[in-house]
Amino acid sequence: MNLPTVPFSPVQASTLAGQVDLLYLYLIAVSVFFTCVIFATVLFFTLKYKRRSETERPEAIHGNLLLEITWSAIPLAIAMTMFTWGSILYFKGWRAPQNAEEIFVVGKQWMWKIQHPEGRREINELHVPVDHPIRLKMTSEDVIHSFFVPAFRVKMDVVPGRYTSLWFQPTKTGRYHLFCAEYCGTKHSGMIGWVTVMPEEEYQQWLETGTAIAPVTVSGKELFQKNRCNTCHHAESGALGPDLAGVFGNPVQLADGRTVTADENYIRESIVKPNAKIVAGYTPMMPTFQGQLGEEEILQIISYLKSLKAETGTPETAAPPASPAA
Amino acid sequence: MSTLVKKIKHYLNASYELRSWFGTVDHKRIAILYLISVTLFFFVGGFFAVMIRLELLTPAGDLVSSETYNKLFTMHGIIMIFFFLIPAVPAVLGNFLIPIMIGARDMAFPRLNLASWYCYIGGALFATAAMVTGGVDTGWTFYTPYSSTYSNGAVVLTALGAFVAGFSSILTGLNFIVTIHKMRAPGMTWFRLPLFIWSNYAASIIMVLATPVLGAAIFLVFLERAFHIGIFDPNLGGDPVLFQHLFWFYSHPAVYIMILPSMGVMSELVAAFSRKRVFGYDFVAGSSLAIAVLGFLVWGHHMFVSSQSMYAGFVFSFLSFLVAIPSAIKVFNWTATLYKGSISLQTPMLYALGFIGLFTIGGLTGLFLASLGLDVHVHDTYFIVAHFHYIMVGGVVMGYLGGLHYWWPKMTGRLYPEFWARISALNIFIGFNLTFFPQFLLGYMGMPRRYHAYPEEFQVLNVMSTAGASVLAVGYLIPMIYMLWSLKYGKKAPANPWNAKGLEWTIPSPPPVHNFDEIPVVTEEAYAYAEAPHRG
């Protein structure tokens, strides 16, 4: 994409970056134009109508309706172009492509903990393949942080108690700053790291090096069994909890008559606050796992549940995840 | 003090005991109490700013520890916003001028007016106590759950300070509204009011309606911090983003509490120093009310990356663009007022023209932030720091200083030295741009705000900003010196040194205790400069 580069701007390293810069240039052009018009007019009037005598009494001018309408309508029309253009970019940044690879990010005072679906973990570093859409699923263990990569022109707050997500498609290999943009306490300015964009093959090699860790769906399954979730949540009759196979991404009928979609936030809530939303036909008896499971572990369990197929009720680690309602 | 001055009794020499000041119900004396207090806090907040800029001279966090740095920018924000910017124009200039401008002898509720000042001082004492007992590091925004659970600074004490000071704002706003409604002199109809009154009226509506929400939000933080009642902390079952909604529901309109009265000053200055009726008076007055109303509906533009819904983002972005229009209308009308005027570039006018320049840049860069796709990148970077300093310092402080110079002869009965005043006005304009313009560039390059240390590629622009700040600091010190000097050595001011229109220029400088010996009957519109001037 051959978009103009802007002085005093970070490198354009994502599909979005050039588009954001273009909007930026448009706003600069409009701003410079209006600033010049106003400065020039003020200067011109000040010189032309400089007071000549102390007794000078210029005639009163009351105003001009046509002028008022003009200088309200034109700025309004220009503002609406900015609104529309900005909204389109926001919308693009919001909706991740279906084939985006999902990587977990957990923020904590004062580090970024990252885990790839294949299991590899890293801290304050994020390795990604070039030209692939990447979707980050993010949460925080403590306060609000914000994941900011200037070279990609993306930013999203990382909020405790819920999942936020952000996506980008890197277009250039290299190393780019990763900043925490939301003030998070003493070492806020130390909560920085690097995003390394690598060619696809190098990325695959990189994934295989380092300590071998199971893919997130496998560690999720282990956690599911270790915490004895499966004693209640199974497909056989008489189960104390609802069977979770195939639940993800689908509507769930609640005891109070409401229907919710079983997304990441719902599953997370059901683990830490099991009584918040009871599935129709079941009694509230599940204990809370708040404090027993870390944010990363909860993310792994969610990945496992996403991988479960409805028909068999058995884990299919290779199964494609149900499409999330973004 | 010479015997001549003593002969004429005015509000300053009417009595000298301490009680006559600390127990005064005279709106003019209360204005002076505010003037002294806000000036004090301006320099305290300014000192913190200097420390921040010095720390940022080098990329490494080497001048102060990160803990201290965080406390510096927190206290800088809290003091400048709650104890300087919000009260500056309304509580000093508004208190002094509103009754006089509408032809009244005092506010509708003089005792309540004094109570407002004591609330301000009460809040200031809590905030000072918090500073002295270790400080607070939450940022002036008090975002949860950091403020409610994780910070170990004096959060409760500071929050209490903002809470109590809030009542000062509420009571002042209430007093202004009632005074403007009920105390106008005969003939002073709504559309004969000076625009300074209109803009303070609009700001008062915000003070009365929005400030209680900040009080409530702060109180909830206190409840969670002290009693672990789960409101904001997700571990206690709360919602951390809820706080941001409550906080910005006040704190966005609060920007208009600061800027609207300053815009009112602008209208007075532009009219007086071009000897012209303000062009499109009705539109300038109406745009103040439009800003006050629309200002309540845009708080979500602080939360475009907070996990707020995408659709909410669209709505808040749209409304934020709408609120830009009345501000643009004002700038265009002030500019048009100059047309065929009789323009004098005395000090207050220099500040007014400076305001137009800086507010234009501040306003236009606001469009960058209202624009969703662009805000995602510049949110929480130095771009926003630059933007709001252009509005708050470039706008509010320029307006405040312009107004202070314009009405200084009226308030003190003395003239300030014009030469030094012009020098410092120019100095402030240049120093301000040198300090804050580089920060727009820094922000777009990606430097996050509230960073104690930063990567090296940001250093050059930071050095420029710090250099500018030292110029700016000198610019603020010079008026402090010559204004104090003028109190004793300045030339005596006539009743109307500018040959300006307005009831305040029809009474002696300084005004007598009861302002008007006889309540005036108003027969002409505001800014009737084409008519003969009042003789001073």
PDB file of C-alpha atoms in Angstrom, chain A residues 6-10 17 20-24 27-28 30-32 34-35 37-39 41-43 45-47 49-65 67-69 71-73 75-77 79-80 82-91 94-95 109-110 141-144 146 148-164 177-192 268 273 290, chain B residues 66-67 70 73 137-139 143-146 150 234-237 239-241 244 272-281 283 303-311 313-314 317-318 321-322 325 328-329 331-333 335-336 338-346 353 356-358 360-361 364-365 367-368 371-381 383 429 440-441 444-453 455 457-458 461 498-499 501 525 529-531 533:
ATOM      1  CA  VAL A   6       4.243  11.629   7.732  1.00  0.00           C
ATOM      2  CA  PRO A   7       7.215  13.314   9.383  1.00  0.00           C
ATOM      3  CA  PHE A   8       7.340  12.756  13.141  1.00  0.00           C
ATOM      4  CA  SER A   9       5.399   9.534  12.906  1.00  0.00           C
ATOM      5  CA  PRO A  10       6.344   5.965  13.745  1.00  0.00           C
ATOM      6  CA  ALA A  17      -1.070   2.304   9.866  1.00  0.00           C
ATOM      7  CA  VAL A  20      -4.602   6.216   9.989  1.00  0.00           C
ATOM      8  CA  ASP A  21      -1.788   8.435   8.722  1.00  0.00           C
ATOM      9  CA  LEU A  22      -3.873   9.434   5.724  1.00  0.00           C
ATOM     10  CA  LEU A  23      -6.722  10.572   7.974  1.00  0.00           C
ATOM     11  CA  TYR A  24      -4.141  12.377  10.108  1.00  0.00           C
ATOM     12  CA  LEU A  27      -7.000  16.686   9.537  1.00  0.00           C
ATOM     13  CA  ILE A  28      -3.657  18.476   9.465  1.00  0.00           C
ATOM     14  CA  VAL A  30      -7.925  21.241   7.381  1.00  0.00           C
ATOM     15  CA  SER A  31      -6.355  22.553  10.613  1.00  0.00           C
ATOM     16  CA  VAL A  32      -3.538  24.372   8.862  1.00  0.00           C
ATOM     17  CA  PHE A  34      -8.315  27.256   9.212  1.00  0.00           C
ATOM     18  CA  THR A  35      -5.430  28.346  11.421  1.00  0.00           C
ATOM     19  CA  VAL A  37      -7.265  31.886   7.623  1.00  0.00           C
ATOM     20  CA  ILE A  38      -7.924  32.997  11.201  1.00  0.00           C
ATOM     21  CA  PHE A  39      -4.367  34.183  11.898  1.00  0.00           C
ATOM     22  CA  THR A  41      -7.612  37.706   9.143  1.00  0.00           C
ATOM     23  CA  VAL A  42      -6.786  38.749  12.721  1.00  0.00           C
ATOM     24  CA  LEU A  43      -3.443  40.170  11.625  1.00  0.00           C
ATOM     25  CA  PHE A  45      -7.755  43.572  10.701  1.00  0.00           C
ATOM     26  CA  THR A  46      -5.387  44.492  13.525  1.00  0.00           C
ATOM     27  CA  LEU A  47      -3.098  46.363  11.153  1.00  0.00           C
ATOM     28  CA  TYR A  49      -8.046  49.052  11.720  1.00  0.00           C
ATOM     29  CA  LYS A  50      -5.391  50.159  14.175  1.00  0.00           C
ATOM     30  CA  ARG A  51      -6.689  52.872  16.478  1.00  0.00           C
ATOM     31  CA  ARG A  52      -5.758  56.261  15.092  1.00  0.00           C
ATOM     32  CA  SER A  53      -7.131  58.606  17.726  1.00  0.00           C
ATOM     33  CA  GLU A  54      -8.390  58.285  21.263  1.00  0.00           C
ATOM     34  CA  THR A  55     -11.754  59.739  20.308  1.00  0.00           C
ATOM     35  CA  GLU A  56     -12.362  57.298  17.458  1.00  0.00           C
ATOM     36  CA  ARG A  57     -15.852  55.743  17.626  1.00  0.00           C
ATOM     37  CA  PRO A  58     -16.378  53.153  14.901  1.00  0.00           C
ATOM     38  CA  GLU A  59     -19.895  52.433  13.781  1.00  0.00           C
ATOM     39  CA  ALA A  60     -21.709  49.491  15.314  1.00  0.00           C
ATOM     40  CA  ILE A  61     -22.137  46.366  13.198  1.00  0.00           C
ATOM     41  CA  HIS A  62     -24.700  43.999  14.614  1.00  0.00           C
ATOM     42  CA  GLY A  63     -23.979  40.835  12.769  1.00  0.00           C
ATOM     43  CA  ASN A  64     -24.985  38.999   9.688  1.00  0.00           C
ATOM     44  CA  LEU A  65     -27.255  35.984   9.674  1.00  0.00           C
ATOM     45  CA  LEU A  67     -22.387  34.773   7.638  1.00  0.00           C
ATOM     46  CA  GLU A  68     -23.371  32.986  10.852  1.00  0.00           C
ATOM     47  CA  ILE A  69     -25.088  30.236   8.889  1.00  0.00           C
ATOM     48  CA  TRP A  71     -19.488  29.631   9.167  1.00  0.00           C
ATOM     49  CA  SER A  72     -21.577  27.117  11.089  1.00  0.00           C
ATOM     50  CA  ALA A  73     -22.555  24.971   8.129  1.00  0.00           C
ATOM     51  CA  PRO A  75     -17.303  23.548   9.587  1.00  0.00           C
ATOM     52  CA  LEU A  76     -20.184  21.170  10.344  1.00  0.00           C
ATOM     53  CA  ALA A  77     -19.938  19.605   6.898  1.00  0.00           C
ATOM     54  CA  ALA A  79     -16.565  17.798  10.732  1.00  0.00           C
ATOM     55  CA  MET A  80     -18.957  15.185   9.381  1.00  0.00           C
ATOM     56  CA  MET A  82     -13.930  13.544   9.735  1.00  0.00           C
ATOM     57  CA  PHE A  83     -16.560  11.720  11.762  1.00  0.00           C
ATOM     58  CA  THR A  84     -17.385   9.335   8.937  1.00  0.00           C
ATOM     59  CA  TRP A  85     -13.796   8.626   7.968  1.00  0.00           C
ATOM     60  CA  GLY A  86     -12.733   8.122  11.598  1.00  0.00           C
ATOM     61  CA  SER A  87     -15.675   5.815  12.241  1.00  0.00           C
ATOM     62  CA  ILE A  88     -14.874   3.640   9.238  1.00  0.00           C
ATOM     63  CA  LEU A  89     -11.308   3.146  10.489  1.00  0.00           C
ATOM     64  CA  TYR A  90     -12.561   2.407  14.010  1.00  0.00           C
ATOM     65  CA  PHE A  91     -14.943  -0.180  12.613  1.00  0.00           C
ATOM     66  CA  TRP A  94     -12.777  -3.470  15.726  1.00  0.00           C
ATOM     67  CA  ARG A  95     -13.696  -6.412  13.496  1.00  0.00           C
ATOM     68  CA  GLN A 109       1.901  -4.638  37.332  1.00  0.00           C
ATOM     69  CA  TRP A 110       4.347  -4.204  35.511  1.00  0.00           C
ATOM     70  CA  GLU A 141      -4.641  -9.453  36.803  1.00  0.00           C
ATOM     71  CA  ASP A 142      -4.797  -6.177  38.707  1.00  0.00           C
ATOM     72  CA  VAL A 143      -5.384  -2.642  37.432  1.00  0.00           C
ATOM     73  CA  ILE A 144      -6.256  -1.285  33.990  1.00  0.00           C
ATOM     74  CA  SER A 146      -3.453  -0.460  27.806  1.00  0.00           C
ATOM     75  CA  PHE A 148      -0.252   0.139  22.530  1.00  0.00           C
ATOM     76  CA  VAL A 149       1.933  -0.493  19.491  1.00  0.00           C
ATOM     77  CA  PRO A 150       2.563   2.874  17.755  1.00  0.00           C
ATOM     78  CA  ALA A 151       3.950   1.236  14.598  1.00  0.00           C
ATOM     79  CA  PHE A 152       0.633  -0.600  14.141  1.00  0.00           C
ATOM     80  CA  ARG A 153      -1.521   2.438  15.223  1.00  0.00           C
ATOM     81  CA  VAL A 154      -3.470   0.175  17.567  1.00  0.00           C
ATOM     82  CA  LYS A 155      -4.343   0.532  21.212  1.00  0.00           C
ATOM     83  CA  MET A 156      -6.829  -1.152  23.536  1.00  0.00           C
ATOM     84  CA  ASP A 157      -7.263  -1.034  27.286  1.00  0.00           C
ATOM     85  CA  VAL A 158      -6.568  -4.235  29.196  1.00  0.00           C
ATOM     86  CA  VAL A 159      -9.214  -4.372  31.889  1.00  0.00           C
ATOM     87  CA  PRO A 160      -9.397  -6.649  34.934  1.00  0.00           C
ATOM     88  CA  GLY A 161     -12.509  -8.782  35.112  1.00  0.00           C
ATOM     89  CA  ARG A 162     -13.243  -8.848  31.395  1.00  0.00           C
ATOM     90  CA  TYR A 163     -11.715  -9.635  28.025  1.00  0.00           C
ATOM     91  CA  THR A 164     -10.901  -7.023  25.468  1.00  0.00           C
ATOM     92  CA  HIS A 177       7.802  -0.715  20.673  1.00  0.00           C
ATOM     93  CA  LEU A 178       5.043  -2.095  22.839  1.00  0.00           C
ATOM     94  CA  PHE A 179       3.895   0.406  25.476  1.00  0.00           C
ATOM     95  CA  CYS A 180       1.469   0.378  28.376  1.00  0.00           C
ATOM     96  CA  ALA A 181      -0.574   3.491  27.664  1.00  0.00           C
ATOM     97  CA  GLU A 182      -2.869   3.521  30.699  1.00  0.00           C
ATOM     98  CA  TYR A 183      -1.255   4.733  33.889  1.00  0.00           C
ATOM     99  CA  CYS A 184      -0.924   1.685  36.139  1.00  0.00           C
ATOM    100  CA  GLY A 185       1.227   2.696  39.088  1.00  0.00           C
ATOM    101  CA  THR A 186       4.855   3.101  40.112  1.00  0.00           C
ATOM    102  CA  LYS A 187       6.633   1.370  37.236  1.00  0.00           C
ATOM    103  CA  HIS A 188       4.113   2.277  34.534  1.00  0.00           C
ATOM    104  CA  SER A 189       6.853   3.611  32.248  1.00  0.00           C
ATOM    105  CA  GLY A 190       8.764   0.357  32.691  1.00  0.00           C
ATOM    106  CA  MET A 191       5.889  -1.732  31.383  1.00  0.00           C
ATOM    107  CA  ILE A 192       7.206  -1.679  27.884  1.00  0.00           C
ATOM    108  CA  ARG A 268     -15.006 -16.332  32.722  1.00  0.00           C
ATOM    109  CA  LYS A 273     -18.852 -15.913  39.960  1.00  0.00           C
ATOM    110  CA  GLN A 290     -11.831 -16.922  42.076  1.00  0.00           C
TER     111      GLN A 290
ATOM    112  CA  SER B  66       9.321   6.959  39.609  1.00  0.00           C
ATOM    113  CA  GLU B  67       7.182   7.117  42.744  1.00  0.00           C
ATOM    114  CA  ASN B  70       3.983   9.926  39.631  1.00  0.00           C
ATOM    115  CA  PHE B  73       2.135  14.831  37.866  1.00  0.00           C
ATOM    116  CA  ASP B 137       0.033   8.851  42.810  1.00  0.00           C
ATOM    117  CA  THR B 138      -3.265   8.025  41.109  1.00  0.00           C
ATOM    118  CA  GLY B 139      -3.196  10.756  38.472  1.00  0.00           C
ATOM    119  CA  TYR B 143      -8.931   5.647  37.774  1.00  0.00           C
ATOM    120  CA  THR B 144     -10.160   2.525  39.511  1.00  0.00           C
ATOM    121  CA  PRO B 145      -9.281  -0.108  40.600  1.00  0.00           C
ATOM    122  CA  TYR B 146      -5.837   1.508  40.932  1.00  0.00           C
ATOM    123  CA  TYR B 150      -3.832  -0.724  44.605  1.00  0.00           C
ATOM    124  CA  PRO B 234     -13.761  -6.647  39.824  1.00  0.00           C
ATOM    125  CA  ASN B 235     -12.326  -8.785  42.616  1.00  0.00           C
ATOM    126  CA  LEU B 236     -15.065  -7.382  44.845  1.00  0.00           C
ATOM    127  CA  GLY B 237     -17.664  -7.788  42.113  1.00  0.00           C
ATOM    128  CA  ASP B 239     -16.925  -2.714  37.364  1.00  0.00           C
ATOM    129  CA  PRO B 240     -13.736  -0.684  36.867  1.00  0.00           C
ATOM    130  CA  VAL B 241     -15.003   1.092  33.756  1.00  0.00           C
ATOM    131  CA  GLN B 244     -14.657   6.314  34.093  1.00  0.00           C
ATOM    132  CA  ALA B 272     -13.339  47.052  24.508  1.00  0.00           C
ATOM    133  CA  PHE B 273     -10.114  47.132  22.511  1.00  0.00           C
ATOM    134  CA  SER B 274     -11.757  47.372  19.112  1.00  0.00           C
ATOM    135  CA  ARG B 275     -14.481  49.678  20.452  1.00  0.00           C
ATOM    136  CA  LYS B 276     -17.071  47.595  18.743  1.00  0.00           C
ATOM    137  CA  ARG B 277     -20.201  45.765  19.636  1.00  0.00           C
ATOM    138  CA  VAL B 278     -19.399  42.035  19.628  1.00  0.00           C
ATOM    139  CA  PHE B 279     -20.290  40.766  16.169  1.00  0.00           C
ATOM    140  CA  GLY B 280     -23.264  38.377  16.285  1.00  0.00           C
ATOM    141  CA  TYR B 281     -23.970  38.929  20.004  1.00  0.00           C
ATOM    142  CA  PHE B 283     -24.858  33.771  18.421  1.00  0.00           C
ATOM    143  CA  MET B 303     -13.226   6.085  26.524  1.00  0.00           C
ATOM    144  CA  PHE B 304     -12.844   5.061  22.886  1.00  0.00           C
ATOM    145  CA  VAL B 305     -10.324   2.350  23.817  1.00  0.00           C
ATOM    146  CA  SER B 306     -11.725   1.541  27.261  1.00  0.00           C
ATOM    147  CA  SER B 307     -13.806  -1.482  26.096  1.00  0.00           C
ATOM    148  CA  GLN B 308     -16.898   0.704  25.751  1.00  0.00           C
ATOM    149  CA  SER B 309     -19.078  -0.603  22.899  1.00  0.00           C
ATOM    150  CA  MET B 310     -18.251   0.328  19.334  1.00  0.00           C
ATOM    151  CA  TYR B 311     -21.698   1.858  18.823  1.00  0.00           C
ATOM    152  CA  GLY B 313     -18.050   5.170  20.285  1.00  0.00           C
ATOM    153  CA  PHE B 314     -19.895   6.266  17.137  1.00  0.00           C
ATOM    154  CA  SER B 317     -17.703  10.806  18.372  1.00  0.00           C
ATOM    155  CA  PHE B 318     -20.623  12.339  16.474  1.00  0.00           C
ATOM    156  CA  PHE B 321     -17.920  16.941  16.522  1.00  0.00           C
ATOM    157  CA  LEU B 322     -21.157  18.835  17.155  1.00  0.00           C
ATOM    158  CA  ILE B 325     -19.313  24.060  16.124  1.00  0.00           C
ATOM    159  CA  ALA B 328     -15.916  27.766  16.065  1.00  0.00           C
ATOM    160  CA  ILE B 329     -18.825  30.242  15.957  1.00  0.00           C
ATOM    161  CA  VAL B 331     -13.849  32.366  17.213  1.00  0.00           C
ATOM    162  CA  PHE B 332     -15.347  33.572  13.922  1.00  0.00           C
ATOM    163  CA  ASN B 333     -17.450  36.206  15.671  1.00  0.00           C
ATOM    164  CA  THR B 335     -12.522  37.823  14.520  1.00  0.00           C
ATOM    165  CA  ALA B 336     -15.389  39.584  12.756  1.00  0.00           C
ATOM    166  CA  LEU B 338     -12.258  43.390  14.703  1.00  0.00           C
ATOM    167  CA  TYR B 339     -13.603  44.342  11.266  1.00  0.00           C
ATOM    168  CA  LYS B 340     -13.795  48.140  10.922  1.00  0.00           C
ATOM    169  CA  GLY B 341     -12.987  48.518  14.599  1.00  0.00           C
ATOM    170  CA  SER B 342     -10.644  50.886  16.374  1.00  0.00           C
ATOM    171  CA  ILE B 343      -8.067  48.390  17.515  1.00  0.00           C
ATOM    172  CA  SER B 344      -5.628  49.108  20.294  1.00  0.00           C
ATOM    173  CA  LEU B 345      -2.973  46.527  21.148  1.00  0.00           C
ATOM    174  CA  GLN B 346      -2.799  47.226  24.859  1.00  0.00           C
ATOM    175  CA  LEU B 353      -5.385  37.764  20.421  1.00  0.00           C
ATOM    176  CA  ILE B 356      -7.707  33.306  19.712  1.00  0.00           C
ATOM    177  CA  GLY B 357      -4.500  31.817  18.315  1.00  0.00           C
ATOM    178  CA  LEU B 358      -3.978  29.162  20.960  1.00  0.00           C
ATOM    179  CA  THR B 360      -7.872  27.804  17.541  1.00  0.00           C
ATOM    180  CA  ILE B 361      -5.026  25.290  17.623  1.00  0.00           C
ATOM    181  CA  LEU B 364      -8.752  22.039  15.909  1.00  0.00           C
ATOM    182  CA  THR B 365      -6.576  19.372  17.523  1.00  0.00           C
ATOM    183  CA  LEU B 367     -11.085  17.184  16.174  1.00  0.00           C
ATOM    184  CA  PHE B 368      -8.193  14.709  15.905  1.00  0.00           C
ATOM    185  CA  SER B 371     -12.147  11.243  15.209  1.00  0.00           C
ATOM    186  CA  LEU B 372     -12.430   7.596  16.297  1.00  0.00           C
ATOM    187  CA  GLY B 373      -9.846   5.860  14.129  1.00  0.00           C
ATOM    188  CA  LEU B 374      -7.258   8.528  14.867  1.00  0.00           C
ATOM    189  CA  ASP B 375      -7.983   8.728  18.592  1.00  0.00           C
ATOM    190  CA  VAL B 376      -7.138   5.048  18.984  1.00  0.00           C
ATOM    191  CA  HIS B 377      -3.554   5.922  18.077  1.00  0.00           C
ATOM    192  CA  VAL B 378      -3.132   9.238  19.930  1.00  0.00           C
ATOM    193  CA  HIS B 379      -5.233   8.468  23.030  1.00  0.00           C
ATOM    194  CA  ASP B 380      -3.164   8.546  26.240  1.00  0.00           C
ATOM    195  CA  THR B 381      -0.119   9.931  24.420  1.00  0.00           C
ATOM    196  CA  PHE B 383      -0.838  14.427  21.764  1.00  0.00           C
ATOM    197  CA  PHE B 429       2.661  33.283  24.035  1.00  0.00           C
ATOM    198  CA  PHE B 440       1.796  17.065  19.518  1.00  0.00           C
ATOM    199  CA  LEU B 441       4.651  15.553  17.520  1.00  0.00           C
ATOM    200  CA  TYR B 444       1.883  11.081  17.253  1.00  0.00           C
ATOM    201  CA  MET B 445       5.279   9.398  17.403  1.00  0.00           C
ATOM    202  CA  GLY B 446       3.788   7.302  20.166  1.00  0.00           C
ATOM    203  CA  MET B 447       5.175   8.617  23.453  1.00  0.00           C
ATOM    204  CA  PRO B 448       2.638   7.665  26.140  1.00  0.00           C
ATOM    205  CA  ARG B 449       1.747  10.216  28.789  1.00  0.00           C
ATOM    206  CA  ARG B 450       2.649   9.801  32.467  1.00  0.00           C
ATOM    207  CA  TYR B 451       5.999   8.206  31.590  1.00  0.00           C
ATOM    208  CA  HIS B 452       8.814   8.770  34.037  1.00  0.00           C
ATOM    209  CA  ALA B 453      11.425   7.402  31.632  1.00  0.00           C
ATOM    210  CA  PRO B 455      12.956   5.601  24.847  1.00  0.00           C
ATOM    211  CA  GLU B 457      14.197   8.639  20.148  1.00  0.00           C
ATOM    212  CA  PHE B 458      11.801  10.953  22.010  1.00  0.00           C
ATOM    213  CA  LEU B 461      11.362  16.960  21.289  1.00  0.00           C
ATOM    214  CA  TRP B 498      -9.833  52.138  28.787  1.00  0.00           C
ATOM    215  CA  ASN B 499     -12.786  54.331  27.838  1.00  0.00           C
ATOM    216  CA  LYS B 501     -18.434  50.408  28.068  1.00  0.00           C
ATOM    217  CA  GLU B 525     -27.406  47.381  24.953  1.00  0.00           C
ATOM    218  CA  TYR B 529     -19.398  51.872  21.680  1.00  0.00           C
ATOM    219  CA  ALA B 530     -20.857  53.978  18.908  1.00  0.00           C
ATOM    220  CA  GLU B 531     -22.461  56.132  21.630  1.00  0.00           C
ATOM    221  CA  PRO B 533     -18.214  57.027  26.343  1.00  0.00           C
TER     222      PRO B 533
END
